Amino acid sequence: MPKTIVIPVTLDTKGEETKYIKDEIERKGHNTIVIDVGVLGEPLIKADITREEVAQAGGSSLRELVEAAEKGADRTEGTNVMISGVQKIVEELHSAGKLDGIISLGGSTGAALGTSAMSVLPIGIPKLMVSTGFELQFVGHKDIAMMQTPADILGLNSVMRKTLACAAGAIVGMVEAEVRGPIKPLVGITALGVTTPAVMRIKPLLEERGYDLIAFHTDTQVLDELVQEGRISGIIDLTTFEVMIPLTYHLPEELAEGRLRPAGEKGLPQVIVPGGLDMLILTGTKETVPPEYKDRVLHVHGPDRVLARTTKEEVGKAARILAERANRATGPVAIVIPLRGFSAVDQEGQHFYDPEADGAFAQVVKGIVKEGVEIVEVDAHINDDEFAKRVVDTYDRITAR
Amino acid sequence: MPKTIVIPVTLDTKGEETKYIKDEIERKGHNTIVIDVGVLGEPLIKADITREEVAQAGGSSLRELVEAAEKGADRTEGTNVMISGVQKIVEELHSAGKLDGIISLGGSTGAALGTSAMSVLPIGIPKLMVSTGFELQFVGHKDIAMMQTPADILGLNSVMRKTLACAAGAIVGMVEAEVRGPIKPLVGITALGVTTPAVMRIKPLLEERGYDLIAFHTDTQVLDELVQEGRISGIIDLTTFEVMIPLTYHLPEELAEGRLRPAGEKGLPQVIVPGGLDMLILTGTKETVPPEYKDRVLHVHGPDRVLARTTKEEVGKAARILAERANRATGPVAIVIPLRGFSAVDQEGQHFYDPEADGAFAQVVKGIVKEGVEIVEVDAHINDDEFAKRVVDTYDRITAR
């Protein structure tokens, strides 16, 4: 079945290359929608959605943008209008079922425009940016693929024809991709290197019970997004250490309180574990540790990572925030606590072993959680078999409620 | 015709995902060669080229690597052996016509291994790295495409199956890409924003004469590589400003002397122009300009770019280096000099207008170049129509020699 591939580009500078990609895609039996996001110059080929329409969707008019540019306005102002406009149009095309994939090409302004357009699309929709150089901020947390061109995008030649043919082939291959394999309920789990052994133990146990596991290191933005899209059936928030960052860096507590909030609002089953609450992750070496952490127990984790032991007070604060999140949740929640340590480095005999500080967690949550929030204390370390088993049992039990 | 796609991966951790990609590629009618680059753990699927073979190609043995790791050796040592090994194997497969594309997947160690393997392949061979995070150093200057996974590569689930199917589709689409359009002799040209108007004027003139133009900003590594591979028919080194960097930053002069050296050694026709020799590009703002440039004429070029006017002495030094390069070249060479300025900012009336400093260029080259190196002085600015015409005339004339 033919698919539709959307191509947002600045047609005043990238007309020839866009036509090459468009023709290749169509030659393979798919449809294209070319969106012109240029402001100045003349479009070199005809757009399906014109720059006038993009400017209008962005809340301005092309004439206004051109006049402002002629009066010496900062180029970014016009770019921002076109970004809002193309984002709106791309969202509409996707909602209307008229977008199966997106490809863009350009230099740094073109890449900003192209990847902004991509960023509004759900994870899993094929997205390919072809650019003269990689800039990390354009990729963000989404599944945007980037292809670096060997030379400037400045007309066709034997080298660039090959690159553009590969890019067209890649996006076509992506939209034609068929997903094989069983679709099972997806349990989101959070991890760090220091809790990965626990994840590896939980994985087969969950699979035995008919779930698939999807793991996220450190960052939970994508997980939140998948929850919003209804693609996650439940959460094992095994590694809640992110909650520590605002607390120890004196950032607004809302940052910690916002963690995985959508799961609670959607009523997904949640198992919350104090994984990694024994540590704060600092960038740098022992010598560069900020003064306020200098006197703590420190642990060098890699050439550019030092861990600082968290205090009893900090663990308690984190416990309060997680307990309140549990109270607010509209679905079933359990807090499962490994009594013998929260990460690979606070096990008995390790640098961060500190039962008193860790103990604050159970103490605080017990005082705060409302009836119905189950608390399971396990006399094991987070990375022990026994703990994995209890987490999965608990998840399964609250899910059945 | 079926193609062969090579898959270097650490099979101890990425077996399941590799099998998924391999099966998808084969289902589309292509062949795969899986290379195991893991060191520890057990391979989860069978490799076509084993870790033992990779370690051996890397000048060690797997047993040595494992023993060293068990004795607590730094992980990077083993990784480096596997990198050398996989690079050698990948080069051999390519030379033997057994590699049409390459795909790899992994976290940061896996991405280092995968992209190292890719980096030995010529430009134009499809290369796709699937990784949990982008790290710029892995991309380098090559045409490596990167696809970010939304979640950890830690087993299959509905989200990751989609990502892996897209990745397999992309590499298949890339190896199946057919290049359309005429194959014309390719003239490499160097550019900066401040000389791009000249490139835009030269482009149609070259095309009229049956050439295709390929442009490079700032960096000439890829151009050198294309020259080495015999894919470039001649050079218009329009923007030689790179020569300035070692001279003004007191780096070894060989860096400047090495610029586009392969073109001279291969005997390609070369037109050399002092484009951009009026400036040194500094990162930062006027406030952060290093003390030695503080007293120069400065020009703010963007939020993070300040240009400093080069001195007569520096222009003269650059002239000497370029003249010596011309003398060493085994092919026809001409030096074409725009007498009214070397970039958009040293034209009469602009900040960097300085005929005396610019004048050093012609003066020095005339005293150095040997007979046979043509010097063409044009009473025009580099971005003028007249100059573009003279550059193309000169290129055409020396090529016909």
PDB file of N, CA and C in Angstrom, chain B residues 73-113:
ATOM      1  N   ALA B  73      41.955  -5.350  33.799  1.00  0.00           N
ATOM      2  CA  ALA B  73      42.444  -4.401  32.794  1.00  0.00           C
ATOM      3  C   ALA B  73      41.335  -3.416  32.436  1.00  0.00           C
ATOM      4  N   ASP B  74      41.763  -2.250  32.038  1.00  0.00           N
ATOM      5  CA  ASP B  74      40.833  -1.223  31.594  1.00  0.00           C
ATOM      6  C   ASP B  74      40.045  -1.772  30.398  1.00  0.00           C
ATOM      7  N   ARG B  75      38.733  -1.559  30.431  1.00  0.00           N
ATOM      8  CA  ARG B  75      37.867  -2.089  29.381  1.00  0.00           C
ATOM      9  C   ARG B  75      38.232  -1.549  27.999  1.00  0.00           C
ATOM     10  N   THR B  76      38.768  -0.319  27.967  1.00  0.00           N
ATOM     11  CA  THR B  76      39.045   0.282  26.661  1.00  0.00           C
ATOM     12  C   THR B  76      40.148  -0.460  25.912  1.00  0.00           C
ATOM     13  N   GLU B  77      41.061  -1.142  26.647  1.00  0.00           N
ATOM     14  CA  GLU B  77      42.123  -1.872  25.944  1.00  0.00           C
ATOM     15  C   GLU B  77      41.544  -2.968  25.058  1.00  0.00           C
ATOM     16  N   GLY B  78      40.674  -3.766  25.627  1.00  0.00           N
ATOM     17  CA  GLY B  78      40.022  -4.815  24.854  1.00  0.00           C
ATOM     18  C   GLY B  78      39.221  -4.230  23.707  1.00  0.00           C
ATOM     19  N   THR B  79      38.511  -3.133  24.002  1.00  0.00           N
ATOM     20  CA  THR B  79      37.713  -2.489  22.957  1.00  0.00           C
ATOM     21  C   THR B  79      38.601  -2.064  21.793  1.00  0.00           C
ATOM     22  N   ASN B  80      39.778  -1.511  22.109  1.00  0.00           N
ATOM     23  CA  ASN B  80      40.665  -1.050  21.034  1.00  0.00           C
ATOM     24  C   ASN B  80      41.159  -2.186  20.145  1.00  0.00           C
ATOM     25  N   VAL B  81      41.457  -3.337  20.753  1.00  0.00           N
ATOM     26  CA  VAL B  81      41.858  -4.498  19.943  1.00  0.00           C
ATOM     27  C   VAL B  81      40.705  -4.889  19.012  1.00  0.00           C
ATOM     28  N   MET B  82      39.495  -4.939  19.565  1.00  0.00           N
ATOM     29  CA  MET B  82      38.343  -5.340  18.755  1.00  0.00           C
ATOM     30  C   MET B  82      38.077  -4.309  17.653  1.00  0.00           C
ATOM     31  N   ILE B  83      38.331  -3.030  17.947  1.00  0.00           N
ATOM     32  CA  ILE B  83      38.162  -1.991  16.918  1.00  0.00           C
ATOM     33  C   ILE B  83      39.140  -2.228  15.761  1.00  0.00           C
ATOM     34  N   SER B  84      40.425  -2.411  16.077  1.00  0.00           N
ATOM     35  CA  SER B  84      41.395  -2.674  14.999  1.00  0.00           C
ATOM     36  C   SER B  84      40.981  -3.903  14.208  1.00  0.00           C
ATOM     37  N   GLY B  85      40.558  -4.932  14.927  1.00  0.00           N
ATOM     38  CA  GLY B  85      40.195  -6.179  14.264  1.00  0.00           C
ATOM     39  C   GLY B  85      39.012  -6.011  13.331  1.00  0.00           C
ATOM     40  N   VAL B  86      37.965  -5.365  13.833  1.00  0.00           N
ATOM     41  CA  VAL B  86      36.756  -5.249  13.012  1.00  0.00           C
ATOM     42  C   VAL B  86      37.016  -4.318  11.825  1.00  0.00           C
ATOM     43  N   GLN B  87      37.857  -3.304  12.039  1.00  0.00           N
ATOM     44  CA  GLN B  87      38.182  -2.404  10.923  1.00  0.00           C
ATOM     45  C   GLN B  87      38.885  -3.180   9.809  1.00  0.00           C
ATOM     46  N   LYS B  88      39.817  -4.026  10.202  1.00  0.00           N
ATOM     47  CA  LYS B  88      40.565  -4.799   9.204  1.00  0.00           C
ATOM     48  C   LYS B  88      39.620  -5.738   8.440  1.00  0.00           C
ATOM     49  N   ILE B  89      38.757  -6.400   9.181  1.00  0.00           N
ATOM     50  CA  ILE B  89      37.832  -7.355   8.549  1.00  0.00           C
ATOM     51  C   ILE B  89      36.858  -6.639   7.613  1.00  0.00           C
ATOM     52  N   VAL B  90      36.361  -5.493   8.066  1.00  0.00           N
ATOM     53  CA  VAL B  90      35.404  -4.733   7.253  1.00  0.00           C
ATOM     54  C   VAL B  90      36.072  -4.245   5.962  1.00  0.00           C
ATOM     55  N   GLU B  91      37.306  -3.779   6.084  1.00  0.00           N
ATOM     56  CA  GLU B  91      38.042  -3.351   4.879  1.00  0.00           C
ATOM     57  C   GLU B  91      38.224  -4.510   3.911  1.00  0.00           C
ATOM     58  N   GLU B  92      38.567  -5.664   4.456  1.00  0.00           N
ATOM     59  CA  GLU B  92      38.769  -6.834   3.597  1.00  0.00           C
ATOM     60  C   GLU B  92      37.467  -7.249   2.911  1.00  0.00           C
ATOM     61  N   LEU B  93      36.382  -7.251   3.669  1.00  0.00           N
ATOM     62  CA  LEU B  93      35.089  -7.619   3.075  1.00  0.00           C
ATOM     63  C   LEU B  93      34.737  -6.650   1.950  1.00  0.00           C
ATOM     64  N   HIS B  94      34.976  -5.362   2.197  1.00  0.00           N
ATOM     65  CA  HIS B  94      34.659  -4.367   1.174  1.00  0.00           C
ATOM     66  C   HIS B  94      35.516  -4.562  -0.068  1.00  0.00           C
ATOM     67  N   SER B  95      36.817  -4.764   0.133  1.00  0.00           N
ATOM     68  CA  SER B  95      37.713  -4.968  -1.011  1.00  0.00           C
ATOM     69  C   SER B  95      37.318  -6.208  -1.813  1.00  0.00           C
ATOM     70  N   ALA B  96      36.832  -7.216  -1.104  1.00  0.00           N
ATOM     71  CA  ALA B  96      36.451  -8.459  -1.777  1.00  0.00           C
ATOM     72  C   ALA B  96      35.056  -8.373  -2.397  1.00  0.00           C
ATOM     73  N   GLY B  97      34.440  -7.190  -2.330  1.00  0.00           N
ATOM     74  CA  GLY B  97      33.105  -7.026  -2.908  1.00  0.00           C
ATOM     75  C   GLY B  97      32.014  -7.701  -2.096  1.00  0.00           C
ATOM     76  N   LYS B  98      32.303  -7.942  -0.801  1.00  0.00           N
ATOM     77  CA  LYS B  98      31.311  -8.629   0.037  1.00  0.00           C
ATOM     78  C   LYS B  98      30.646  -7.693   1.032  1.00  0.00           C
ATOM     79  N   LEU B  99      30.654  -6.392   0.757  1.00  0.00           N
ATOM     80  CA  LEU B  99      30.025  -5.451   1.673  1.00  0.00           C
ATOM     81  C   LEU B  99      29.377  -4.340   0.856  1.00  0.00           C
ATOM     82  N   ASP B 100      28.044  -4.293   0.901  1.00  0.00           N
ATOM     83  CA  ASP B 100      27.323  -3.220   0.195  1.00  0.00           C
ATOM     84  C   ASP B 100      26.752  -2.194   1.163  1.00  0.00           C
ATOM     85  N   GLY B 101      26.749  -2.548   2.432  1.00  0.00           N
ATOM     86  CA  GLY B 101      26.217  -1.631   3.440  1.00  0.00           C
ATOM     87  C   GLY B 101      26.557  -2.186   4.804  1.00  0.00           C
ATOM     88  N   ILE B 102      26.434  -1.340   5.821  1.00  0.00           N
ATOM     89  CA  ILE B 102      26.791  -1.778   7.177  1.00  0.00           C
ATOM     90  C   ILE B 102      25.808  -1.186   8.167  1.00  0.00           C
ATOM     91  N   ILE B 103      25.384  -1.988   9.114  1.00  0.00           N
ATOM     92  CA  ILE B 103      24.487  -1.497  10.178  1.00  0.00           C
ATOM     93  C   ILE B 103      24.992  -2.063  11.498  1.00  0.00           C
ATOM     94  N   SER B 104      24.910  -1.255  12.538  1.00  0.00           N
ATOM     95  CA  SER B 104      25.333  -1.730  13.843  1.00  0.00           C
ATOM     96  C   SER B 104      24.356  -1.201  14.883  1.00  0.00           C
ATOM     97  N   LEU B 105      24.321  -1.835  16.040  1.00  0.00           N
ATOM     98  CA  LEU B 105      23.519  -1.278  17.122  1.00  0.00           C
ATOM     99  C   LEU B 105      24.201  -1.503  18.451  1.00  0.00           C
ATOM    100  N   GLY B 106      23.999  -0.534  19.347  1.00  0.00           N
ATOM    101  CA  GLY B 106      24.637  -0.660  20.644  1.00  0.00           C
ATOM    102  C   GLY B 106      24.527   0.596  21.475  1.00  0.00           C
ATOM    103  N   GLY B 107      24.993   0.499  22.704  1.00  0.00           N
ATOM    104  CA  GLY B 107      25.088   1.666  23.589  1.00  0.00           C
ATOM    105  C   GLY B 107      26.385   2.393  23.277  1.00  0.00           C
ATOM    106  N   SER B 108      27.035   2.975  24.270  1.00  0.00           N
ATOM    107  CA  SER B 108      28.186   3.797  23.905  1.00  0.00           C
ATOM    108  C   SER B 108      29.390   2.965  23.463  1.00  0.00           C
ATOM    109  N   THR B 109      29.676   1.841  24.114  1.00  0.00           N
ATOM    110  CA  THR B 109      30.781   0.999  23.636  1.00  0.00           C
ATOM    111  C   THR B 109      30.433   0.400  22.270  1.00  0.00           C
ATOM    112  N   GLY B 110      29.206  -0.061  22.143  1.00  0.00           N
ATOM    113  CA  GLY B 110      28.760  -0.626  20.872  1.00  0.00           C
ATOM    114  C   GLY B 110      28.817   0.396  19.742  1.00  0.00           C
ATOM    115  N   ALA B 111      28.477   1.648  20.059  1.00  0.00           N
ATOM    116  CA  ALA B 111      28.503   2.694  19.034  1.00  0.00           C
ATOM    117  C   ALA B 111      29.944   3.029  18.666  1.00  0.00           C
ATOM    118  N   ALA B 112      30.848   2.990  19.648  1.00  0.00           N
ATOM    119  CA  ALA B 112      32.262   3.237  19.343  1.00  0.00           C
ATOM    120  C   ALA B 112      32.779   2.150  18.413  1.00  0.00           C
ATOM    121  N   LEU B 113      32.437   0.907  18.700  1.00  0.00           N
ATOM    122  CA  LEU B 113      32.866  -0.211  17.859  1.00  0.00           C
ATOM    123  C   LEU B 113      32.232  -0.122  16.467  1.00  0.00           C
TER     124      LEU B 113
END
